[in-house]
Short mmCIF file of C-alpha atoms in Angstrom, two decimals:
data_model
loop_
_atom_site.label_atom_id
_atom_site.label_comp_id
_atom_site.label_asym_id
_atom_site.label_seq_id
_atom_site.Cartn_x
_atom_site.Cartn_y
_atom_site.Cartn_z
CA UNK A 1 7.36 -4.29 16.87
CA UNK A 2 7.33 -7.71 15.24
CA UNK A 3 6.67 -9.95 18.26
CA UNK A 4 3.60 -8.52 19.95
CA UNK A 5 0.39 -10.37 19.09
CA UNK A 6 -2.40 -8.06 18.01
CA UNK A 7 -6.09 -8.42 18.89
CA UNK A 8 -8.05 -10.99 16.94
CA UNK A 9 -9.49 -9.51 13.75
CA UNK A 10 -13.25 -9.10 13.52
CA UNK A 11 -15.47 -8.15 10.61
CA UNK A 12 -16.68 -4.56 10.32
CA UNK A 13 -20.41 -4.46 9.61
CA UNK A 14 -22.80 -1.54 9.92
CA UNK A 15 -20.24 0.69 11.63
CA UNK A 16 -18.95 -1.71 14.27
CA UNK A 17 -16.72 -4.74 14.74
CA UNK A 18 -18.68 -7.98 14.97
CA UNK A 19 -17.86 -11.61 15.59
CA UNK A 20 -18.59 -14.35 13.11
CA UNK A 21 -22.17 -15.43 12.74
CA UNK A 22 -21.09 -18.99 13.59
CA UNK A 23 -19.59 -20.33 16.81
CA UNK A 24 -16.80 -18.45 18.64
CA UNK A 25 -13.09 -19.25 18.42
CA UNK A 26 -13.07 -21.45 21.50
CA UNK A 27 -15.36 -24.07 19.97
CA UNK A 28 -14.45 -23.74 16.30
CA UNK A 29 -10.71 -23.05 15.96
CA UNK A 30 -10.76 -23.65 12.21
CA UNK A 31 -12.87 -20.53 11.75
CA UNK A 32 -9.69 -18.48 12.10
CA UNK A 33 -6.34 -18.41 10.33
CA UNK A 34 -3.08 -17.23 11.89
CA UNK A 35 -1.59 -13.99 10.54
CA UNK A 36 2.21 -13.93 10.52
CA UNK A 37 4.70 -11.11 10.18
CA UNK A 38 7.01 -11.81 7.22
CA UNK A 39 9.93 -10.33 9.17
CA UNK A 40 10.20 -13.28 11.54
CA UNK A 41 7.34 -15.67 10.68
CA UNK A 42 5.82 -15.14 14.13
CA UNK A 43 2.05 -15.13 14.57
CA UNK A 44 0.77 -11.59 15.16
CA UNK A 45 -2.94 -12.38 15.25
CA UNK A 46 -5.82 -14.33 13.76
CA UNK A 47 -8.23 -13.55 10.94
CA UNK A 48 -11.78 -14.94 10.73
CA UNK A 49 -12.96 -17.16 7.90
CA UNK A 50 -16.31 -15.59 7.12
CA UNK A 51 -19.16 -17.80 5.93
CA UNK A 52 -21.93 -16.99 3.48
CA UNK A 53 -24.00 -15.94 6.50
CA UNK A 54 -21.40 -13.35 7.50
CA UNK A 55 -21.28 -12.03 3.94
CA UNK A 56 -25.07 -11.81 3.85
CA UNK A 57 -25.04 -9.76 7.04
CA UNK A 58 -22.54 -7.30 5.52
CA UNK A 59 -24.44 -7.05 2.22
CA UNK A 60 -27.70 -6.43 4.11
CA UNK A 61 -26.09 -3.55 6.01
CA UNK A 62 -24.75 -2.05 2.76
CA UNK A 63 -28.12 -2.44 1.06
CA UNK A 64 -29.91 -0.74 3.92
CA UNK A 65 -27.45 2.17 3.85
CA UNK A 66 -27.68 2.65 0.07
CA UNK A 67 -30.88 4.72 -0.32
CA UNK A 68 -29.83 7.43 2.13
CA UNK A 69 -26.22 7.45 0.95
CA UNK A 70 -27.02 7.61 -2.76
CA UNK A 71 -29.62 10.29 -2.00
CA UNK A 72 -26.95 12.69 -0.77
CA UNK A 73 -25.28 15.06 -3.20
CA UNK A 74 -21.93 14.04 -4.60
CA UNK A 75 -20.43 17.12 -2.97
CA UNK A 76 -21.72 15.98 0.42
CA UNK A 77 -20.30 12.49 -0.06
CA UNK A 78 -16.94 13.90 -1.16
CA UNK A 79 -16.84 16.14 1.89
CA UNK A 80 -16.52 13.08 4.12
CA UNK A 81 -13.46 11.99 2.15
CA UNK A 82 -11.92 15.43 2.67
CA UNK A 83 -12.08 14.80 6.41
CA UNK A 84 -10.85 11.24 5.93
CA UNK A 85 -7.86 12.54 3.94
CA UNK A 86 -6.89 14.78 6.85
CA UNK A 87 -7.16 11.85 9.25
CA UNK A 88 -4.89 9.77 7.00
CA UNK A 89 -2.26 12.50 7.26
CA UNK A 90 -2.64 12.60 11.05
CA UNK A 91 -2.33 8.80 11.36
CA UNK A 92 0.17 8.19 8.54
CA UNK A 93 2.79 6.77 10.91
CA UNK A 94 0.37 4.31 12.50
CA UNK A 95 -0.97 3.20 9.12
CA UNK A 96 2.51 2.74 7.65
CA UNK A 97 3.71 0.84 10.72
CA UNK A 98 0.85 -1.59 10.25
CA UNK A 99 1.83 -2.08 6.59
CA UNK A 100 5.44 -2.72 7.62
CA UNK A 101 4.34 -5.22 10.25
CA UNK A 102 1.91 -7.35 8.28
CA UNK A 103 3.27 -7.00 4.74
CA UNK A 104 7.02 -6.44 5.13
CA UNK A 105 7.56 -3.20 3.21
CA UNK A 106 10.26 -0.91 4.51
CA UNK A 107 9.11 2.22 6.31
CA UNK A 108 9.62 4.56 3.34
CA UNK A 109 7.68 2.25 1.01
CA UNK A 110 4.88 1.96 3.55
CA UNK A 111 4.64 5.73 3.96
CA UNK A 112 4.68 6.10 0.17
CA UNK A 113 1.77 3.66 -0.09
CA UNK A 114 -0.19 5.78 2.40
CA UNK A 115 0.60 8.88 0.34
CA UNK A 116 -0.42 7.14 -2.86
CA UNK A 117 -3.66 6.11 -1.15
CA UNK A 118 -4.24 9.77 -0.39
CA UNK A 119 -3.76 10.57 -4.09
CA UNK A 120 -6.64 8.23 -4.85
CA UNK A 121 -8.77 9.86 -2.16
CA UNK A 122 -7.92 13.29 -3.58
CA UNK A 123 -9.20 12.27 -7.00
CA UNK A 124 -12.44 11.02 -5.47
CA UNK A 125 -12.72 14.30 -3.53
CA UNK A 126 -12.53 16.16 -6.84
CA UNK A 127 -15.31 14.22 -8.57
CA UNK A 128 -18.01 16.84 -7.94
CA UNK A 129 -15.91 19.12 -10.16
CA UNK A 130 -14.39 16.73 -12.73
CA UNK A 131 -17.08 14.05 -13.16
CA UNK A 132 -19.01 15.99 -15.74
CA UNK A 133 -22.00 14.76 -17.68
CA UNK A 134 -23.14 15.96 -21.11
CA UNK A 135 -26.03 18.02 -22.46
CA UNK A 136 -26.54 18.80 -26.11
CA UNK A 137 -29.31 20.04 -28.42
CA UNK A 138 -29.18 17.13 -30.86
CA UNK A 139 -31.99 18.31 -33.13
CA UNK A 140 -34.30 21.27 -33.43
CA UNK A 141 -36.31 21.25 -30.23
CA UNK A 142 -34.69 17.99 -28.98
CA UNK A 143 -32.15 18.00 -26.14
CA UNK A 144 -30.24 15.02 -24.73
CA UNK A 145 -28.41 14.85 -21.42
CA UNK A 146 -26.98 12.10 -19.27
CA UNK A 147 -26.16 11.49 -15.62
CA UNK A 148 -24.18 9.00 -13.51
CA UNK A 149 -26.36 6.62 -11.50
CA UNK A 150 -24.78 4.50 -8.71
CA UNK A 151 -25.04 0.73 -9.01
CA UNK A 152 -25.99 -0.14 -5.43
CA UNK A 153 -23.95 -2.54 -3.29
CA UNK A 154 -20.53 -3.24 -4.81
CA UNK A 155 -17.70 -5.48 -3.65
CA UNK A 156 -13.91 -5.36 -3.87
CA UNK A 157 -11.66 -8.37 -3.28
CA UNK A 158 -8.16 -7.01 -2.79
CA UNK A 159 -4.64 -8.55 -2.76
CA UNK A 160 -1.94 -8.64 -0.10
CA UNK A 161 0.78 -6.60 -1.77
CA UNK A 162 -0.59 -3.12 -0.98
CA UNK A 163 -2.78 -3.46 2.14
CA UNK A 164 -3.96 0.18 2.06
CA UNK A 165 -3.40 1.60 -1.40
CA UNK A 166 -5.21 -1.01 -3.51
CA UNK A 167 -8.40 -0.99 -1.38
CA UNK A 168 -8.51 2.78 -1.90
CA UNK A 169 -8.33 2.25 -5.67
CA UNK A 170 -11.97 1.23 -5.57
CA UNK A 171 -13.39 2.32 -2.23
CA UNK A 172 -12.80 6.04 -2.76
CA UNK A 173 -14.46 6.39 -6.16
CA UNK A 174 -17.17 3.82 -5.48
CA UNK A 175 -18.62 5.58 -2.44
CA UNK A 176 -18.35 9.12 -3.82
CA UNK A 177 -20.28 7.90 -6.86
CA UNK A 178 -23.05 6.90 -4.41
CA UNK A 179 -22.47 3.16 -3.98
CA UNK A 180 -22.10 1.24 -0.75
CA UNK A 181 -19.37 -1.39 -0.42
CA UNK A 182 -18.42 -4.72 1.07
CA UNK A 183 -14.65 -5.12 0.91
CA UNK A 184 -12.69 -8.31 1.53
CA UNK A 185 -9.06 -7.68 2.51
CA UNK A 186 -6.42 -10.31 1.88
CA UNK A 187 -6.35 -12.82 4.72
CA UNK A 188 -2.57 -12.34 4.77
CA UNK A 189 -2.77 -8.60 5.61
CA UNK A 190 -6.10 -7.92 7.35
CA UNK A 191 -5.06 -5.40 9.99
CA UNK A 192 -4.43 -2.20 8.03
CA UNK A 193 -7.99 -1.90 6.77
CA UNK A 194 -9.41 -2.23 10.29
CA UNK A 195 -7.72 1.07 11.08
CA UNK A 196 -8.96 2.60 7.82
CA UNK A 197 -12.64 1.86 8.51
CA UNK A 198 -12.30 3.38 11.98
CA UNK A 199 -10.92 6.56 10.40
CA UNK A 200 -13.75 6.60 7.87
CA UNK A 201 -16.28 6.46 10.71
CA UNK A 202 -14.43 9.24 12.53
CA UNK A 203 -14.64 11.29 9.33
CA UNK A 204 -18.42 10.98 9.40
CA UNK A 205 -19.11 8.08 7.04
CA UNK A 206 -22.56 6.68 7.88
CA UNK A 207 -22.80 3.15 9.21
CA UNK A 208 -23.18 0.48 6.54
CA UNK A 209 -21.64 2.45 3.68
CA UNK A 210 -18.34 0.52 3.92
CA UNK A 211 -18.18 -2.96 5.45
CA UNK A 212 -15.32 -5.45 5.82
CA UNK A 213 -15.63 -9.22 5.67
CA UNK A 214 -12.54 -11.38 6.08
CA UNK A 215 -11.96 -14.86 4.78
CA UNK A 216 -10.97 -16.90 1.76
CA UNK A 217 -12.80 -18.84 -0.95
CA UNK A 218 -16.19 -19.16 0.77
CA UNK A 219 -16.39 -15.43 1.43
CA UNK A 220 -15.34 -14.60 -2.14
CA UNK A 221 -17.88 -16.93 -3.71
CA UNK A 222 -20.62 -15.64 -1.41
CA UNK A 223 -19.88 -12.05 -2.44
CA UNK A 224 -19.95 -12.92 -6.13
CA UNK A 225 -23.11 -14.98 -5.89
CA UNK A 226 -25.14 -12.65 -3.67
CA UNK A 227 -27.95 -11.16 -5.78
CA UNK A 228 -27.73 -7.77 -4.06
CA UNK A 229 -24.04 -7.31 -5.00
CA UNK A 230 -24.20 -5.47 -8.31
CA UNK A 231 -20.50 -5.33 -9.22
CA UNK A 232 -17.26 -7.05 -8.22
CA UNK A 233 -13.63 -5.98 -8.54
CA UNK A 234 -10.65 -8.24 -7.92
CA UNK A 235 -6.86 -7.99 -8.10
CA UNK A 236 -4.60 -11.02 -7.88
CA UNK A 237 -3.30 -13.79 -10.13
CA UNK A 238 -4.56 -14.18 -13.69
CA UNK A 239 -5.76 -17.70 -12.96
CA UNK A 240 -8.07 -16.55 -10.16
CA UNK A 241 -9.03 -13.35 -12.00
CA UNK A 242 -10.30 -15.37 -14.94
CA UNK A 243 -12.27 -17.72 -12.68
CA UNK A 244 -13.90 -14.78 -10.89
CA UNK A 245 -14.72 -13.03 -14.17
CA UNK A 246 -16.32 -16.18 -15.57
CA UNK A 247 -18.37 -16.72 -12.41
CA UNK A 248 -19.64 -13.14 -12.56
CA UNK A 249 -20.40 -13.38 -16.28
CA UNK A 250 -22.60 -16.43 -15.68
CA UNK A 251 -24.62 -14.22 -13.33
CA UNK A 252 -24.59 -11.30 -15.80
CA UNK A 253 -22.79 -9.30 -13.10
CA UNK A 254 -20.48 -6.37 -13.75
CA UNK A 255 -16.89 -7.42 -13.01
CA UNK A 256 -13.35 -6.11 -13.37
CA UNK A 257 -10.71 -8.68 -12.39
CA UNK A 258 -7.07 -7.66 -12.65
CA UNK A 259 -4.53 -10.44 -13.05
CA UNK A 260 -0.79 -10.92 -13.18
CA UNK A 261 1.94 -9.42 -15.31
CA UNK A 262 5.30 -9.90 -16.95
CA UNK A 263 6.58 -6.41 -17.63
CA UNK A 264 9.34 -5.80 -20.16
CA UNK A 265 11.74 -2.87 -20.10
CA UNK A 266 13.95 -2.15 -23.10
CA UNK A 267 17.21 -0.22 -22.86
CA UNK A 268 18.32 1.41 -26.10
CA UNK A 269 22.06 1.95 -26.72
CA UNK A 270 21.61 5.70 -26.13
CA UNK A 271 19.97 5.35 -22.71
CA UNK A 272 21.30 7.28 -19.73
CA UNK A 273 23.13 4.52 -17.85
CA UNK A 274 22.96 6.10 -14.40
CA UNK A 275 19.23 6.88 -14.60
CA UNK A 276 18.34 3.57 -16.22
CA UNK A 277 20.26 1.45 -13.74
CA UNK A 278 18.85 3.31 -10.73
CA UNK A 279 15.26 3.15 -11.99
CA UNK A 280 15.43 -0.51 -12.96
CA UNK A 281 16.94 -1.60 -9.63
CA UNK A 282 14.53 0.46 -7.54
CA UNK A 283 11.55 -0.77 -9.56
CA UNK A 284 12.27 -4.50 -9.71
CA UNK A 285 13.38 -4.74 -6.06
CA UNK A 286 11.02 -2.14 -4.54
CA UNK A 287 8.40 -3.62 -2.23
CA UNK A 288 10.39 -6.88 -2.51
CA UNK A 289 9.27 -7.20 -6.12
CA UNK A 290 5.68 -7.80 -5.02
CA UNK A 291 4.15 -5.43 -7.54
CA UNK A 292 2.28 -6.14 -10.75
CA UNK A 293 4.13 -3.19 -12.30
CA UNK A 294 7.67 -4.34 -11.41
CA UNK A 295 9.90 -4.51 -14.51
CA UNK A 296 10.99 -8.13 -14.23
CA UNK A 297 12.63 -8.43 -17.68
CA UNK A 298 15.26 -6.07 -19.12
CA UNK A 299 16.02 -6.37 -22.82
CA UNK A 300 19.28 -4.64 -23.73
CA UNK A 301 19.66 -3.77 -27.40
CA UNK A 302 23.24 -4.65 -28.23
CA UNK A 303 26.09 -5.10 -25.79
CA UNK A 304 25.48 -2.85 -22.76
CA UNK A 305 27.95 -4.21 -20.22
CA UNK A 306 28.33 -0.85 -18.45
CA UNK A 307 24.58 -0.80 -17.75
CA UNK A 308 24.56 -4.40 -16.53
CA UNK A 309 27.55 -3.74 -14.26
CA UNK A 310 25.75 -0.76 -12.70
CA UNK A 311 22.61 -2.81 -12.14
CA UNK A 312 24.63 -5.57 -10.50
CA UNK A 313 26.55 -3.24 -8.18
CA UNK A 314 23.42 -1.35 -7.09
CA UNK A 315 21.49 -4.57 -6.54
CA UNK A 316 24.30 -6.13 -4.51
CA UNK A 317 24.47 -3.05 -2.27
CA UNK A 318 20.88 -3.47 -1.00
CA UNK A 319 20.62 -4.76 2.56
CA UNK A 320 17.76 -6.57 4.32
CA UNK A 321 15.62 -4.68 6.81
CA UNK A 322 12.73 -2.27 7.27
CA UNK A 323 14.66 1.02 7.22
CA UNK A 324 14.73 3.45 4.30
CA UNK A 325 16.78 2.03 1.43
CA UNK A 326 16.64 -1.51 2.77
CA UNK A 327 14.52 -4.32 1.35
CA UNK A 328 11.94 -6.24 3.35
CA UNK A 329 10.90 -9.90 3.20
CA UNK A 330 8.41 -11.52 0.87
CA UNK A 331 4.95 -12.31 2.17
CA UNK A 332 5.12 -15.97 3.25
CA UNK A 333 6.92 -19.32 3.07
CA UNK A 334 5.10 -20.42 -0.09
CA UNK A 335 6.27 -17.28 -1.89
CA UNK A 336 9.83 -17.68 -0.60
CA UNK A 337 10.01 -21.32 -1.68
CA UNK A 338 8.63 -20.49 -5.13
CA UNK A 339 11.12 -17.67 -5.73
CA UNK A 340 14.19 -19.61 -4.59
CA UNK A 341 13.11 -22.67 -6.57
CA UNK A 342 12.65 -20.66 -9.76
CA UNK A 343 16.08 -19.05 -9.34
CA UNK A 344 17.63 -22.51 -8.98
CA UNK A 345 15.76 -23.78 -12.04
CA UNK A 346 17.07 -20.84 -14.10
CA UNK A 347 20.60 -21.58 -12.93
CA UNK A 348 20.23 -25.27 -13.77
CA UNK A 349 19.04 -24.37 -17.27
CA UNK A 350 22.23 -22.44 -18.00
CA UNK A 351 21.40 -18.85 -16.99
CA UNK A 352 24.09 -16.93 -15.06
CA UNK A 353 23.21 -15.65 -11.58
CA UNK A 354 24.90 -12.24 -11.38
CA UNK A 355 23.43 -11.34 -7.99
CA UNK A 356 22.13 -14.20 -5.86
CA UNK A 357 19.37 -13.31 -3.40
CA UNK A 358 19.28 -16.85 -2.02
CA UNK A 359 22.14 -15.92 0.29
CA UNK A 360 19.68 -13.90 2.38
CA UNK A 361 17.58 -17.02 2.84
CA UNK A 362 20.61 -18.88 4.17
CA UNK A 363 21.86 -16.04 6.38
CA UNK A 364 18.59 -15.13 8.11
CA UNK A 365 17.10 -17.81 10.32
CA UNK A 366 13.69 -16.20 10.81
CA UNK A 367 11.20 -14.78 8.35
CA UNK A 368 10.76 -14.98 4.59
CA UNK A 369 13.88 -13.36 3.18
CA UNK A 370 15.25 -13.47 -0.34
CA UNK A 371 17.46 -10.70 -1.69
CA UNK A 372 17.60 -8.88 -5.01
CA UNK A 373 18.53 -11.32 -7.76
CA UNK A 374 19.88 -10.52 -11.22
CA UNK A 375 19.94 -13.29 -13.84
CA UNK A 376 21.61 -13.08 -17.26
CA UNK A 377 19.87 -15.26 -19.84
CA UNK A 378 21.07 -16.42 -23.24
CA UNK A 379 18.08 -18.59 -24.18
CA UNK A 380 14.94 -16.73 -25.25
CA UNK A 381 12.83 -19.69 -24.15
CA UNK A 382 13.88 -19.53 -20.48
CA UNK A 383 10.76 -19.68 -18.29
CA UNK A 384 11.63 -16.59 -16.22
CA UNK A 385 11.50 -14.48 -19.37
CA UNK A 386 7.84 -15.36 -19.85
CA UNK A 387 6.21 -16.42 -16.58
CA UNK A 388 5.28 -14.14 -13.69
CA UNK A 389 7.38 -14.43 -10.53
CA UNK A 390 6.19 -12.21 -7.68
CA UNK A 391 9.55 -11.39 -6.15
CA UNK A 392 12.76 -9.31 -6.42
CA UNK A 393 14.16 -11.02 -9.52
CA UNK A 394 15.37 -9.28 -12.68
CA UNK A 395 15.98 -11.27 -15.85
CA UNK A 396 18.29 -9.69 -18.44
CA UNK A 397 18.49 -10.75 -22.08
CA UNK A 398 20.58 -9.16 -24.85
CA UNK A 399 18.82 -8.68 -28.18
CA UNK A 400 20.28 -7.41 -31.43
CA UNK A 401 17.54 -5.16 -32.76
CA UNK A 402 14.54 -3.09 -31.74
CA UNK A 403 12.32 -5.40 -33.77
CA UNK A 404 13.57 -8.40 -31.80
CA UNK A 405 12.76 -6.64 -28.52
CA UNK A 406 9.26 -5.76 -29.74
CA UNK A 407 8.64 -9.35 -30.87
CA UNK A 408 9.54 -10.70 -27.44
CA UNK A 409 7.38 -8.15 -25.63
CA UNK A 410 4.44 -8.70 -27.96
CA UNK A 411 4.60 -12.47 -27.47
CA UNK A 412 4.06 -11.99 -23.74
CA UNK A 413 0.53 -13.22 -22.89
CA UNK A 414 0.12 -10.50 -20.28
CA UNK A 415 -0.22 -6.82 -21.07
CA UNK A 416 0.20 -4.76 -17.93
CA UNK A 417 3.30 -2.60 -18.33
CA UNK A 418 6.21 -1.98 -20.67
CA UNK A 419 8.95 0.64 -20.83
CA UNK A 420 11.71 2.07 -22.98
CA UNK A 421 14.87 3.88 -21.85
CA UNK A 422 16.35 6.14 -24.50
CA UNK A 423 17.56 9.67 -25.16
CA UNK A 424 15.71 9.82 -28.49
CA UNK A 425 12.12 10.91 -28.90
CA UNK A 426 11.86 9.00 -32.18
CA UNK A 427 13.06 5.79 -30.52
CA UNK A 428 10.60 6.25 -27.67
CA UNK A 429 7.74 6.80 -30.12
CA UNK A 430 8.74 3.68 -32.10
CA UNK A 431 8.43 1.48 -29.01
CA UNK A 432 5.35 3.09 -27.45
CA UNK A 433 3.42 2.60 -30.69
CA UNK A 434 4.34 -1.09 -30.79
CA UNK A 435 4.25 -2.22 -27.14
CA UNK A 436 1.36 -4.57 -26.39
CA UNK A 437 0.61 -3.25 -22.90
CA UNK A 438 -1.95 -0.98 -21.28
CA UNK A 439 0.52 1.11 -19.26
CA UNK A 440 3.77 2.21 -20.91
CA UNK A 441 6.68 4.28 -19.72
CA UNK A 442 9.42 6.39 -21.28
CA UNK A 443 12.42 6.60 -18.95
CA UNK A 444 10.14 5.55 -16.05
CA UNK A 445 10.79 2.35 -14.11
CA UNK A 446 7.23 1.60 -13.04
CA UNK A 447 4.81 3.45 -15.34
CA UNK A 448 1.78 3.63 -13.06
CA UNK A 449 -0.63 6.33 -14.33
CA UNK A 450 -1.86 9.04 -11.98
CA UNK A 451 -5.44 10.22 -11.79
CA UNK A 452 -7.42 11.14 -13.81
CA UNK A 453 -5.59 8.58 -15.96
CA UNK A 454 -6.60 5.04 -15.11
CA UNK A 455 -4.76 1.92 -13.95
CA UNK A 456 -5.36 -1.15 -16.07
CA UNK A 457 -3.61 -3.61 -18.36
CA UNK A 458 -4.57 -5.66 -21.39
CA UNK A 459 -4.81 -9.30 -22.43
CA UNK A 460 -4.28 -11.79 -19.54
CA UNK A 461 -3.68 -8.93 -17.13
CA UNK A 462 -7.38 -7.98 -17.12
CA UNK A 463 -10.65 -9.87 -17.31
CA UNK A 464 -14.25 -8.72 -17.31
CA UNK A 465 -15.73 -5.36 -18.23
CA UNK A 466 -13.46 -3.28 -20.41
CA UNK A 467 -12.90 -0.49 -17.94
CA UNK A 468 -9.83 0.42 -15.92
CA UNK A 469 -10.01 0.37 -12.15
CA UNK A 470 -8.95 3.88 -11.09
CA UNK A 471 -9.41 7.43 -12.36
CA UNK A 472 -11.95 7.97 -15.12
CA UNK A 473 -12.22 4.21 -15.65
CA UNK A 474 -13.33 3.76 -12.06
CA UNK A 475 -16.02 6.41 -12.45
CA UNK A 476 -17.47 4.53 -15.42
CA UNK A 477 -17.21 1.12 -13.75
CA UNK A 478 -18.95 2.20 -10.54
CA UNK A 479 -21.86 3.96 -12.23
CA UNK A 480 -24.43 3.61 -14.99
CA UNK A 481 -25.18 6.37 -17.45
CA UNK A 482 -28.81 7.40 -17.63
CA UNK A 483 -29.55 9.11 -20.95
CA UNK A 484 -32.53 11.46 -21.17
CA UNK A 485 -34.04 12.85 -24.39
CA UNK A 486 -36.42 15.81 -23.99
CA UNK A 487 -38.91 17.70 -26.12
CA UNK A 488 -41.39 20.33 -24.98
CA UNK A 489 -44.54 21.26 -26.81
CA UNK A 490 -44.93 24.97 -27.66
CA UNK A 491 -47.25 26.78 -25.25
CA UNK A 492 -50.45 27.89 -26.90
CA UNK A 493 -50.74 30.91 -24.68
CA UNK A 494 -47.40 32.41 -23.79
CA UNK A 495 -48.63 35.97 -23.30
CA UNK A 496 -47.53 35.87 -19.65
CA UNK A 497 -43.92 35.83 -20.88
CA UNK A 498 -44.15 39.22 -22.60
#
């Protein structure tokens, strides 16, 4: 599965795969990047580096498709997603295998990401029923009502860590709301979405409604700068998210750019040790820690050695691989080097390595492997307690009081997720009221909201328009509200009514 080279990726524009607008591969080899499988670092294909001309071609197709698509009823548009949802079920194995191959998730995680993508599609399917507008008699003889109006051509720039699920965050709601889209997959995982657009066409989606352009910085900048692109979404690092948001703001363009995270979990002395240890281990190591909702810091209130021992034993029992219960590799060599270097720096600064994932790196000769790592800190200033590390690393710090835990969490410049493990409702309420994060959990390892509730953090985890990206927040982001105020003059002759 991990050695066969796949066909060269092409852009998807106006309902078909197309080559780059520039010269072919044979004369311009730098127009393509190799795509490697994290399992063994072998090249599985090549992805094109789209130019501004390629982006313009995709935007033109989306713009041409917009009038007819937005002119359909919402129910009609949602009906296509109903058929698409059925096709996702039929092809779940093929989609998940592609995620395993190009990203490195284990099979169960990949299937779960397909299922979660279907959840997002289901919400979009329901919009004709749940996306209600308002009408009210606001004064005698005066009535106001509003309606959702699509924006036009919108763009999504998506990350590598969930090759199918995250694109469906935006694609599903955006097109049901009447928009057309140009989506740029991550150049590290471009293959999964090529299957998705084929399924969308099979479901009946008209040509030009969804287009794919591949590439890196030039493609991103061209999408942002194109005057016919009315809104941009992005998910990735906070540094790039802020740059993208600022570029869009200079153009007065609607933008929602999601950044990084440093998510704190607090364990109270009355927490259920078995549940807490299982949830924490599964959440920080799941998907190889490549999740912006992974709980990378655990603050234990008081001495909780039994909990730490459970976390250590469960972490140490995880094995490398792509089968259920195993943990896959991280995405590339740069990521692997960064993770192992940061573990070594923590060790050099005096932190204790309770479970050392660097042994996987030494034992496996091919691929980008680092195992679950548990680090016990004693210094509150240690970098890993404050800086994002996209990998399977859990930092543990003992604190003496609830107030100390809150102070540490609140000082975090990010604001994506936070959680509390406790058996007390009052304790849970104390923390939830004080956490400085957009998505909070009570006895939940990774508190990702489900639709209609929206995904979105605070502070340095989100830049741009103050909407969330999924659920009700996505509906608002991908539409404008048109407000209408009406008054009718009395009829002078209304005898025909009696």
